[in-house]
Amino acid sequence: MAGDAALSRRGIAKWLAHLALLPASALMLIPFYWLLKTSLTGENLFVYPPRVWPDDPNLFHFVDVWYAVPFIRYLWNSVLVSALAVVSNVVLNAMAGYALAQGFRGQRGIVLLLLSSMMIPFQVTVVPAYLITRELGLLNSHLGMALPLSSTIVCIFLFKASFSAIPRSLTEAARIDGMSEWRIIREIHLPLSKAAVATNVVLAFVWSWNSFLWPLLVARDQQMQTLPLGLAAFLSVVEDTSGALYAFCVMVLMPGLLVFLMAQRHFIAGLTAGATKG
Amino acid sequence: MTAATRKMQRVSTAFSRYRPWLPWVMLAPALAIFIAYRLAPLFWNMVLSVQHWSMFQAPTFAGLYHYRELFLYDDTLRQSFENTLIYLASSPIAIAIAFALALLLDRPLRARGLYRAIFFISYPVMTVVVAVIWLWLFHEKVGLVNHVLLSTGIVGKPLHFLQDDQLALGAVIVASMWQVIGLYMIILLTGLQSIPATLKQAAASDGAGPWQRFRHITLPLMRPSIFLCVVVAIVNSFAAFDLVYVMTDGGPGHASEMMITYIYDVAFSLGRFDYAAALTIFNFAFFMMLAWFANRMAGGDAGGGDGR
Amino acid sequence: MSFLVTICACSSDSAPPRTLYVLTFNMPHMEAEFSLWAKEFRRLHPGFDVQQIDRKGSNWAAYYHTQVIAGTAPDIIDTQGAIWLQYASQGGLLDLSRYLERDRDFTNQFYPELIESWRYGGKNYGVPLYFTKTLLFYNKQMFKEAGLTQPPRSFAELMSHARKLAGTGRYGFMTLNFDWLYWPLFAMNDIRLVTPDCKRAAFNTPAARMLIEELAAATAEGIISPTSWTGRWVEPNGMFAAGNVGMFNAHSTALLWIMSNAQWVNEGSVGFAQMPGDWSVPNAHALHISASTRYPEQAWDFIKIVTQGSGALAFGKKLNSPTGNRVVNAQLREYFAQTNPMVLDVLGTQFEYLDRMVANWPLARDTEIKHAFYPEIQSAILGNKSAADALASAERKVNHILSRPGGIPEDCG
């Protein structure tokens, strides 16, 4: 019957999808496995041909890293910088997005300004940025490292899209009730934009977590260095010849993956707002 | 007009009419950050690009000296620019692959959430770690890639990916695709999922085949998502800095040098900030053109300039 | 009135110490030695302090350049190789000639050739910190197996030795490639980088073409390790340490790294000699004072603490390296005789044939020239380009760099 045919077609389609998705998933995950395997292997890294399973697995490389590198210190610095960046991102971007969503004269110019700012890569701004940071007295500080990353244009537009989707009547009613704009943002718009907030959190986190060149210039003492710096320094000392390097990478991955897994659901929902309205 | 309506009208314009400074106050912090950390530096670069400046002495006027150097004498620039173009040209490929994956996932599969997570998980990984992982995978002796290629007989001798003129840039591109494809996929998948099923059903019952449905319904509605992917691709190309820096350092020679790493090299290894400034302006102009072009392709006002 | 003076005197006592900053080049494990020097410095100059900032080689320039632009250049910098030339030519470094003249007793402790090494445009800019230059190290076991008894004494012999030593998983010859360390290969084939007046490139010759073609062929055949041309530091040293390479052109610092990573390395297992023609490339470190420093006298005193007497001795012992100071080196020799005789023998070679040092042209744009020259040569040796094309391209680029004003001192060559 027609209904059965349609059902079985759907069934076949599902199997075909799995058939394509499984190898693709494997391709995505294999690099992680390979990293993990290398960090756990007890034998010489350069034995040929490379083994698929770790030979004599142990945690020696991890211990090596622990003693060679002030991992907790680096982690703490990275976490602090990222926390500052994330919090300021949510606050600044929400405010800016709200202003854009409500509309005002001169808006078009601002939007163009922001869009063109996106085309300026960070690396070419470091010297003036360094000078400004110095004037502010923020060199060699967590705030100094977080400041250039404390607002992102993509996220401003995400908030704008999300806020624009909130019915005007709701906002008007709140105004009539005498709520200040700040309270409106805090108590009405933000709670309704959980997805945008989550997106903001994840993107701001990823971009500040990754930040390598800026802390390189701003962090003078070894005490202030962040994880990417520590990792790059470690890499230049051992090149690719030490299992400890790979153990370091595994240790560096953990926090990032954790944040992702926690924010995953909201983040993915958040991209809906950006994708369809953007 | 009733009193209530008039009051509503008054209040509804309250945001910008009676307190015209309010939107600016809200924008101010974010704007301050961009002015300080993006626009002022751009201006600094513009001024510097027409000056001669050694780090230790006051600058002197140079006119178009650096731009002449840039256009007439700089081989490395040509190569970096080509490489950057190649790198950017790989984004449509990555976006297309991500689109295919999104299409596959756009159905009620039980493991969909799991698949989504698997594909996305490479994005939050620190770029330096991505670089180290792929550095190791592409190792000429014990890398997995060579192992697979040799075992399956595709090549007879191991390939020195990162030391090879032709392959080094490709290796960096593969690493970057692996990192970002999950992000594209998620963006595209959510775009797909927001297309009302009723539209597709209506078209199907009108006799439209799957390909026609795709071309006339799905694609047009996916324009904003695709545009977002393109924007991400452009911004992401700047992040290639970390990958190149760690994996190949621009090498061998300048085979994997990108504009962004070349500018950094000129400024911070050679100390030629004046020339680097000219390169920066050149790079900026190029990306502005690219963004303008992408905006046109996406159908116009991507940022939504009318306060929708 | 005297009451006010007393108050002022009190407040200057409790004023924070004026700190001098010393930017070192890849010297991370020197905290103990540095605090020794700092203590001596504080004793000599009460009210002053000194602090070390260390940066890895790849990050050193980025950090230094940023500091200079921000107006906070470190008072004292430690440079490696030829990077100091650029800063000297642009007026970033203090002319030390006056101090060297004034403190003759101090200056006379150093090898005159080394003091000369840091001269630019008739002025002295650096005080030698430590000194190392290239040698040819060879694996005696591999030599025996290949039936070789003597290290090579000509380029032809070098290549034929390499052919005999190479085998499966083994290479006959390898070299380090940063900072011109491979240049002895060119020198022994009579190839010069620039003309005697330093104004034009002089390396695009048939001899250079033949050399590159031969190196390319040998690398393709597996006689010369490709890591020679693509490796940085750990990789090539690691290969020699693993016993896979017959001959290795590297500086003495490399040998020390290898010795600390391979137990089998000793006088019986590893030999060393000058490269054919006795050519060598120096890769030394020197201390300089920034022109913008507010405390030149104090900075000079700190430099003296580090480069002579017990300060320098502690440094040499820690680094297992000779300093530029003859007096200190004599003491180091005694020390190494007891602790590490092989090191002693190697270090003896470091001060021979100082007149046969090459690749030490006083070109302010040395770094740029290196960036223009090496990638081309590397490309040709790895088989990605013909030698003729690579040389022509390099020549064009180098000539362009040399034509820009301000890069060549009057007394060049």
CSV table of C-alpha atoms in Angstrom, one decimal, chain A residues 27-28 31-32 206-207 209-211 253, chain B residues 87 94 117-134 171-186 232 235-244 247:
chain,number,residue,atom,x,y,z
A,27,LEU,CA,36.8,11.4,10.6
A,28,MET,CA,35.9,14.0,13.1
A,31,PRO,CA,42.2,13.2,15.6
A,32,PHE,CA,41.1,13.3,19.2
A,206,VAL,CA,36.1,30.3,22.6
A,207,TRP,CA,37.6,33.4,21.2
A,209,TRP,CA,40.3,31.0,25.4
A,210,ASN,CA,42.1,30.8,22.1
A,211,SER,CA,43.7,34.2,22.4
A,253,LEU,CA,41.2,20.5,26.0
B,87,TYR,CA,42.5,29.5,1.9
B,94,ALA,CA,33.8,23.4,3.8
B,117,ALA,CA,27.7,17.1,19.3
B,118,ILE,CA,30.3,15.0,17.5
B,119,PHE,CA,30.6,17.3,14.6
B,120,PHE,CA,30.7,20.4,16.7
B,121,ILE,CA,33.1,19.3,19.3
B,122,SER,CA,36.2,20.4,17.3
B,123,TYR,CA,35.2,24.0,17.4
B,124,PRO,CA,35.8,24.9,21.0
B,125,VAL,CA,39.2,23.3,20.8
B,126,MET,CA,42.0,25.9,21.2
B,127,THR,CA,43.5,26.6,17.8
B,128,VAL,CA,47.0,26.0,19.1
B,129,VAL,CA,45.9,22.5,20.1
B,130,VAL,CA,44.3,21.9,16.7
B,131,ALA,CA,47.6,22.9,15.2
B,132,VAL,CA,49.5,20.5,17.4
B,133,ILE,CA,47.1,17.6,16.7
B,134,TRP,CA,47.3,18.0,13.0
B,171,ALA,CA,47.6,20.6,5.4
B,172,VAL,CA,46.8,23.9,7.2
B,173,ILE,CA,43.5,24.1,5.3
B,174,VAL,CA,42.6,20.6,6.3
B,175,ALA,CA,43.2,21.4,9.9
B,176,SER,CA,41.2,24.5,9.7
B,177,MET,CA,38.3,22.8,8.0
B,178,TRP,CA,38.2,20.1,10.6
B,179,GLN,CA,38.0,22.8,13.3
B,180,VAL,CA,35.2,24.9,11.8
B,181,ILE,CA,33.0,22.5,9.8
B,182,GLY,CA,31.0,21.7,12.9
B,183,LEU,CA,30.1,25.4,13.4
B,184,TYR,CA,29.0,25.7,9.8
B,185,MET,CA,26.9,22.6,10.1
B,186,ILE,CA,25.1,23.8,13.2
B,232,VAL,CA,32.4,33.3,10.0
B,235,VAL,CA,36.7,36.1,10.5
B,236,ASN,CA,38.0,32.6,10.8
B,237,SER,CA,40.7,33.2,8.2
B,238,PHE,CA,42.3,35.6,10.6
B,239,ALA,CA,42.5,32.8,13.1
B,240,ALA,CA,44.5,30.8,10.6
B,241,PHE,CA,47.4,32.8,12.1
B,242,ASP,CA,47.6,30.4,15.0
B,243,LEU,CA,47.5,27.4,12.8
B,244,VAL,CA,50.2,28.6,10.4
B,247,MET,CA,52.3,24.1,12.1
